[in-house]
């Protein structure tokens, strides 16, 4: 599970830890949550983005024992970095069967990614009210990739903030949205 921009706590924020608990404790998956904060040290965003991808690839290469199947899940920057890892040879070598991009950055726009992640199950999840990353861009990318696009809906009005002052729609922390994500991720992992 790859986290988004989080310079102070890294992967230790509510969405990531909730997903870790769901995948490991509830569904029995071995869950790896790399701390991507070392990538923030680079002044160049291009270099930082490339370093996040290499960190995820390193985690995949070093898994012991080698898993029979892998599902990558990423939020925000972590979603884009996870997608960029899904080149055909990597997918085959690492047994990557699924990719779930949650409130993700658009890797085709920011990284000029011109291929579709070659996984058998590809889910792009975004909130219409996300004030950090544009909804329409990810919806269009999902259509271009022929991927499943899931619009998560919340009863929380646009502009809502979580307890830490962040956009609740980007952080995907509204209870009704977390339930939708829980159901989707559970389905992806149970059917992987």
PDB file of C-alpha atoms in Angstrom:
ATOM      1  CA  UNK A   1       0.000   0.000   0.000  1.00  0.00           C
ATOM      2  CA  UNK A   2       1.647   3.238  -1.146  1.00  0.00           C
ATOM      3  CA  UNK A   3       0.789   6.448   0.652  1.00  0.00           C
ATOM      4  CA  UNK A   4       0.300   9.977  -0.653  1.00  0.00           C
ATOM      5  CA  UNK A   5       2.000  13.237   0.302  1.00  0.00           C
ATOM      6  CA  UNK A   6       2.526  13.074   4.038  1.00  0.00           C
ATOM      7  CA  UNK A   7       5.781  14.697   5.155  1.00  0.00           C
ATOM      8  CA  UNK A   8       5.083  14.540   8.887  1.00  0.00           C
ATOM      9  CA  UNK A   9       3.650  11.056   9.426  1.00  0.00           C
ATOM     10  CA  UNK A  10       4.467   9.238   6.189  1.00  0.00           C
ATOM     11  CA  UNK A  11       2.285   6.148   5.849  1.00  0.00           C
ATOM     12  CA  UNK A  12       0.881   6.604   9.354  1.00  0.00           C
ATOM     13  CA  UNK A  13      -2.362   8.298   8.375  1.00  0.00           C
ATOM     14  CA  UNK A  14      -5.895   7.053   8.762  1.00  0.00           C
ATOM     15  CA  UNK A  15      -6.663   5.802   5.232  1.00  0.00           C
ATOM     16  CA  UNK A  16      -3.419   3.851   4.878  1.00  0.00           C
ATOM     17  CA  UNK A  17      -3.584   2.284   8.344  1.00  0.00           C
ATOM     18  CA  UNK A  18      -7.261   1.390   7.823  1.00  0.00           C
ATOM     19  CA  UNK A  19      -6.392  -0.325   4.538  1.00  0.00           C
ATOM     20  CA  UNK A  20      -3.469  -2.094   6.191  1.00  0.00           C
ATOM     21  CA  UNK A  21      -5.760  -3.410   8.929  1.00  0.00           C
ATOM     22  CA  UNK A  22      -8.385  -4.487   6.400  1.00  0.00           C
ATOM     23  CA  UNK A  23      -5.991  -6.282   4.079  1.00  0.00           C
ATOM     24  CA  UNK A  24      -3.822  -7.954   6.693  1.00  0.00           C
ATOM     25  CA  UNK A  25      -6.022  -8.560   9.691  1.00  0.00           C
ATOM     26  CA  UNK A  26      -9.394  -9.089   8.031  1.00  0.00           C
ATOM     27  CA  UNK A  27      -8.428 -10.745   4.749  1.00  0.00           C
ATOM     28  CA  UNK A  28      -5.155 -12.466   5.611  1.00  0.00           C
ATOM     29  CA  UNK A  29      -2.873 -10.774   3.091  1.00  0.00           C
ATOM     30  CA  UNK A  30       0.756  -9.989   3.869  1.00  0.00           C
ATOM     31  CA  UNK A  31       0.735  -6.213   3.710  1.00  0.00           C
ATOM     32  CA  UNK A  32       3.731  -4.023   2.954  1.00  0.00           C
ATOM     33  CA  UNK A  33       3.505  -0.273   3.521  1.00  0.00           C
ATOM     34  CA  UNK A  34       6.734   1.440   2.470  1.00  0.00           C
ATOM     35  CA  UNK A  35       7.580   4.855   3.882  1.00  0.00           C
ATOM     36  CA  UNK A  36       7.983   7.049   0.801  1.00  0.00           C
ATOM     37  CA  UNK A  37       9.148  10.152   2.683  1.00  0.00           C
ATOM     38  CA  UNK A  38      12.799   9.828   1.528  1.00  0.00           C
ATOM     39  CA  UNK A  39      11.533  10.786  -1.956  1.00  0.00           C
ATOM     40  CA  UNK A  40      10.581  14.239  -0.596  1.00  0.00           C
ATOM     41  CA  UNK A  41      14.259  15.142  -0.205  1.00  0.00           C
ATOM     42  CA  UNK A  42      14.653  15.805  -3.933  1.00  0.00           C
ATOM     43  CA  UNK A  43      14.028  19.341  -5.163  1.00  0.00           C
ATOM     44  CA  UNK A  44      13.025  18.026  -8.565  1.00  0.00           C
ATOM     45  CA  UNK A  45       9.497  16.618  -8.555  1.00  0.00           C
ATOM     46  CA  UNK A  46      10.421  14.415 -11.512  1.00  0.00           C
ATOM     47  CA  UNK A  47      13.296  12.849  -9.581  1.00  0.00           C
ATOM     48  CA  UNK A  48      11.122  12.475  -6.464  1.00  0.00           C
ATOM     49  CA  UNK A  49       8.393  10.756  -8.449  1.00  0.00           C
ATOM     50  CA  UNK A  50      10.906   8.387 -10.044  1.00  0.00           C
ATOM     51  CA  UNK A  51      12.377   7.578  -6.651  1.00  0.00           C
ATOM     52  CA  UNK A  52       8.921   6.632  -5.296  1.00  0.00           C
ATOM     53  CA  UNK A  53       8.518   4.200  -8.191  1.00  0.00           C
ATOM     54  CA  UNK A  54      11.944   2.677  -7.518  1.00  0.00           C
ATOM     55  CA  UNK A  55      11.081   2.296  -3.808  1.00  0.00           C
ATOM     56  CA  UNK A  56       7.936   0.316  -4.672  1.00  0.00           C
ATOM     57  CA  UNK A  57       9.863  -1.810  -7.190  1.00  0.00           C
ATOM     58  CA  UNK A  58      12.497  -2.506  -4.535  1.00  0.00           C
ATOM     59  CA  UNK A  59       9.793  -3.693  -2.137  1.00  0.00           C
ATOM     60  CA  UNK A  60       8.413  -5.998  -4.851  1.00  0.00           C
ATOM     61  CA  UNK A  61      11.851  -7.441  -5.621  1.00  0.00           C
ATOM     62  CA  UNK A  62      12.677  -8.099  -1.978  1.00  0.00           C
ATOM     63  CA  UNK A  63       9.471  -9.856  -0.921  1.00  0.00           C
ATOM     64  CA  UNK A  64      10.350 -13.161   0.748  1.00  0.00           C
ATOM     65  CA  UNK A  65       8.933 -15.593   0.188  1.00  0.00           C
ATOM     66  CA  UNK A  66       7.850 -14.502  -3.266  1.00  0.00           C
ATOM     67  CA  UNK A  67       4.046 -14.212  -3.145  1.00  0.00           C
ATOM     68  CA  UNK A  68       1.824 -16.118  -5.540  1.00  0.00           C
ATOM     69  CA  UNK A  69      -0.018 -12.863  -6.293  1.00  0.00           C
ATOM     70  CA  UNK A  70       0.312  -9.160  -5.551  1.00  0.00           C
ATOM     71  CA  UNK A  71      -2.225  -6.343  -5.560  1.00  0.00           C
ATOM     72  CA  UNK A  72      -0.868  -2.801  -5.503  1.00  0.00           C
ATOM     73  CA  UNK A  73      -2.971  -0.170  -3.736  1.00  0.00           C
ATOM     74  CA  UNK A  74      -1.997   3.479  -3.746  1.00  0.00           C
ATOM     75  CA  UNK A  75      -3.447   6.765  -2.565  1.00  0.00           C
ATOM     76  CA  UNK A  76      -2.713  10.098  -4.273  1.00  0.00           C
ATOM     77  CA  UNK A  77       1.009  10.121  -5.194  1.00  0.00           C
ATOM     78  CA  UNK A  78       1.166   6.476  -4.170  1.00  0.00           C
ATOM     79  CA  UNK A  79      -1.530   5.597  -6.707  1.00  0.00           C
ATOM     80  CA  UNK A  80       0.435   7.150  -9.558  1.00  0.00           C
ATOM     81  CA  UNK A  81       3.692   5.521  -8.422  1.00  0.00           C
ATOM     82  CA  UNK A  82       1.978   2.135  -8.175  1.00  0.00           C
ATOM     83  CA  UNK A  83       0.555   2.490 -11.692  1.00  0.00           C
ATOM     84  CA  UNK A  84       3.981   3.371 -13.065  1.00  0.00           C
ATOM     85  CA  UNK A  85       5.327   0.088 -11.657  1.00  0.00           C
ATOM     86  CA  UNK A  86       2.881  -1.947 -13.726  1.00  0.00           C
ATOM     87  CA  UNK A  87       4.941  -2.502 -16.858  1.00  0.00           C
ATOM     88  CA  UNK A  88       4.273  -5.889 -18.499  1.00  0.00           C
ATOM     89  CA  UNK A  89       7.572  -7.553 -17.457  1.00  0.00           C
ATOM     90  CA  UNK A  90       7.274  -6.310 -13.880  1.00  0.00           C
ATOM     91  CA  UNK A  91       3.653  -7.448 -13.650  1.00  0.00           C
ATOM     92  CA  UNK A  92       4.616 -10.937 -14.844  1.00  0.00           C
ATOM     93  CA  UNK A  93       7.765 -11.229 -12.719  1.00  0.00           C
ATOM     94  CA  UNK A  94       6.125  -9.969  -9.521  1.00  0.00           C
ATOM     95  CA  UNK A  95       2.755 -11.688 -10.076  1.00  0.00           C
ATOM     96  CA  UNK A  96       0.856  -8.374  -9.892  1.00  0.00           C
ATOM     97  CA  UNK A  97      -2.793  -9.236 -10.503  1.00  0.00           C
ATOM     98  CA  UNK A  98      -4.461  -5.991  -9.465  1.00  0.00           C
ATOM     99  CA  UNK A  99      -4.054  -2.258  -9.029  1.00  0.00           C
ATOM    100  CA  UNK A 100      -6.323   0.019  -6.994  1.00  0.00           C
ATOM    101  CA  UNK A 101      -5.707   3.756  -7.418  1.00  0.00           C
ATOM    102  CA  UNK A 102      -7.439   5.773  -4.677  1.00  0.00           C
ATOM    103  CA  UNK A 103      -7.789   9.531  -5.194  1.00  0.00           C
ATOM    104  CA  UNK A 104      -4.727   9.216  -7.373  1.00  0.00           C
ATOM    105  CA  UNK A 105      -2.606  11.668  -9.238  1.00  0.00           C
ATOM    106  CA  UNK A 106      -2.771  11.223 -13.014  1.00  0.00           C
ATOM    107  CA  UNK A 107       0.425   9.444 -14.085  1.00  0.00           C
ATOM    108  CA  UNK A 108      -0.319  10.030 -17.771  1.00  0.00           C
ATOM    109  CA  UNK A 109      -0.275  13.787 -17.287  1.00  0.00           C
ATOM    110  CA  UNK A 110       2.450  14.168 -14.674  1.00  0.00           C
ATOM    111  CA  UNK A 111       4.741  11.374 -15.839  1.00  0.00           C
ATOM    112  CA  UNK A 112       3.739  11.036 -19.487  1.00  0.00           C
ATOM    113  CA  UNK A 113       2.767   7.425 -18.813  1.00  0.00           C
ATOM    114  CA  UNK A 114       1.611   6.243 -22.228  1.00  0.00           C
ATOM    115  CA  UNK A 115       0.715   2.643 -21.410  1.00  0.00           C
ATOM    116  CA  UNK A 116      -2.088   0.927 -19.555  1.00  0.00           C
ATOM    117  CA  UNK A 117      -1.037  -0.938 -16.413  1.00  0.00           C
ATOM    118  CA  UNK A 118      -1.010  -4.552 -17.587  1.00  0.00           C
ATOM    119  CA  UNK A 119      -2.893  -6.002 -14.624  1.00  0.00           C
ATOM    120  CA  UNK A 120      -5.970  -8.179 -14.850  1.00  0.00           C
ATOM    121  CA  UNK A 121      -7.981  -5.967 -12.480  1.00  0.00           C
ATOM    122  CA  UNK A 122      -7.600  -2.204 -12.537  1.00  0.00           C
ATOM    123  CA  UNK A 123      -9.749   0.011 -10.301  1.00  0.00           C
ATOM    124  CA  UNK A 124      -9.612   3.811 -10.369  1.00  0.00           C
ATOM    125  CA  UNK A 125     -11.458   5.334  -7.396  1.00  0.00           C
ATOM    126  CA  UNK A 126     -12.093   9.054  -7.014  1.00  0.00           C
ATOM    127  CA  UNK A 127     -14.412  11.444  -5.228  1.00  0.00           C
ATOM    128  CA  UNK A 128     -16.241  14.021  -7.333  1.00  0.00           C
ATOM    129  CA  UNK A 129     -15.656  16.559  -4.539  1.00  0.00           C
ATOM    130  CA  UNK A 130     -11.876  15.977  -4.311  1.00  0.00           C
ATOM    131  CA  UNK A 131     -10.489  19.527  -4.065  1.00  0.00           C
ATOM    132  CA  UNK A 132      -6.854  18.394  -4.382  1.00  0.00           C
ATOM    133  CA  UNK A 133      -6.834  16.297  -7.572  1.00  0.00           C
ATOM    134  CA  UNK A 134      -9.292  16.674 -10.459  1.00  0.00           C
ATOM    135  CA  UNK A 135     -12.106  14.149 -10.756  1.00  0.00           C
ATOM    136  CA  UNK A 136     -12.589  14.481 -14.522  1.00  0.00           C
ATOM    137  CA  UNK A 137      -8.942  13.786 -15.298  1.00  0.00           C
ATOM    138  CA  UNK A 138      -9.003  10.437 -13.534  1.00  0.00           C
ATOM    139  CA  UNK A 139     -12.410   9.554 -14.956  1.00  0.00           C
ATOM    140  CA  UNK A 140     -11.065  10.199 -18.468  1.00  0.00           C
ATOM    141  CA  UNK A 141      -7.903   8.215 -17.751  1.00  0.00           C
ATOM    142  CA  UNK A 142      -9.952   5.240 -16.537  1.00  0.00           C
ATOM    143  CA  UNK A 143     -11.965   5.352 -19.766  1.00  0.00           C
ATOM    144  CA  UNK A 144      -8.783   5.548 -21.846  1.00  0.00           C
ATOM    145  CA  UNK A 145      -7.348   2.568 -19.964  1.00  0.00           C
ATOM    146  CA  UNK A 146     -10.657   0.649 -20.139  1.00  0.00           C
ATOM    147  CA  UNK A 147     -10.455   0.403 -16.359  1.00  0.00           C
ATOM    148  CA  UNK A 148     -13.235   0.278 -13.838  1.00  0.00           C
ATOM    149  CA  UNK A 149     -13.966   3.791 -12.544  1.00  0.00           C
ATOM    150  CA  UNK A 150     -15.621   4.068  -9.153  1.00  0.00           C
ATOM    151  CA  UNK A 151     -16.971   7.421  -8.075  1.00  0.00           C
ATOM    152  CA  UNK A 152     -17.186   7.365  -4.301  1.00  0.00           C
ATOM    153  CA  UNK A 153     -19.990   9.486  -2.950  1.00  0.00           C
ATOM    154  CA  UNK A 154     -20.294  11.032   0.467  1.00  0.00           C
ATOM    155  CA  UNK A 155     -22.988  12.824   2.384  1.00  0.00           C
ATOM    156  CA  UNK A 156     -20.270  15.252   3.515  1.00  0.00           C
ATOM    157  CA  UNK A 157     -20.617  18.475   1.489  1.00  0.00           C
ATOM    158  CA  UNK A 158     -17.887  19.635  -0.888  1.00  0.00           C
ATOM    159  CA  UNK A 159     -15.163  21.487   0.984  1.00  0.00           C
ATOM    160  CA  UNK A 160     -15.486  19.281   4.076  1.00  0.00           C
ATOM    161  CA  UNK A 161     -12.392  18.878   6.222  1.00  0.00           C
ATOM    162  CA  UNK A 162     -11.238  15.981   8.374  1.00  0.00           C
ATOM    163  CA  UNK A 163     -10.058  16.299  11.989  1.00  0.00           C
ATOM    164  CA  UNK A 164      -6.576  17.347  10.796  1.00  0.00           C
ATOM    165  CA  UNK A 165      -7.888  20.054   8.466  1.00  0.00           C
ATOM    166  CA  UNK A 166      -7.351  18.160   5.209  1.00  0.00           C
ATOM    167  CA  UNK A 167      -9.865  17.799   2.384  1.00  0.00           C
ATOM    168  CA  UNK A 168     -11.991  14.861   3.546  1.00  0.00           C
ATOM    169  CA  UNK A 169     -12.893  13.990  -0.045  1.00  0.00           C
ATOM    170  CA  UNK A 170      -9.265  13.650  -1.122  1.00  0.00           C
ATOM    171  CA  UNK A 171      -8.289  11.808   2.047  1.00  0.00           C
ATOM    172  CA  UNK A 172     -11.316   9.491   1.495  1.00  0.00           C
ATOM    173  CA  UNK A 173     -12.066   9.490   5.220  1.00  0.00           C
ATOM    174  CA  UNK A 174     -15.788  10.176   5.384  1.00  0.00           C
ATOM    175  CA  UNK A 175     -17.337   7.080   7.025  1.00  0.00           C
ATOM    176  CA  UNK A 176     -19.682   6.471   4.079  1.00  0.00           C
ATOM    177  CA  UNK A 177     -16.726   6.650   1.645  1.00  0.00           C
ATOM    178  CA  UNK A 178     -14.542   4.381   3.776  1.00  0.00           C
ATOM    179  CA  UNK A 179     -17.304   1.791   3.663  1.00  0.00           C
ATOM    180  CA  UNK A 180     -17.382   1.959  -0.154  1.00  0.00           C
ATOM    181  CA  UNK A 181     -13.594   1.615  -0.336  1.00  0.00           C
ATOM    182  CA  UNK A 182     -13.641  -1.237   2.182  1.00  0.00           C
ATOM    183  CA  UNK A 183     -16.148  -3.129   0.021  1.00  0.00           C
ATOM    184  CA  UNK A 184     -14.199  -2.518  -3.199  1.00  0.00           C
ATOM    185  CA  UNK A 185     -10.775  -3.437  -1.793  1.00  0.00           C
ATOM    186  CA  UNK A 186     -12.269  -6.525  -0.123  1.00  0.00           C
ATOM    187  CA  UNK A 187     -13.748  -7.607  -3.456  1.00  0.00           C
ATOM    188  CA  UNK A 188     -10.467  -7.027  -5.311  1.00  0.00           C
ATOM    189  CA  UNK A 189      -8.455  -9.048  -2.788  1.00  0.00           C
ATOM    190  CA  UNK A 190     -10.994 -11.864  -2.364  1.00  0.00           C
ATOM    191  CA  UNK A 191     -11.141 -12.315  -6.140  1.00  0.00           C
ATOM    192  CA  UNK A 192      -7.442 -11.832  -6.901  1.00  0.00           C
TER     193      UNK A 192
END
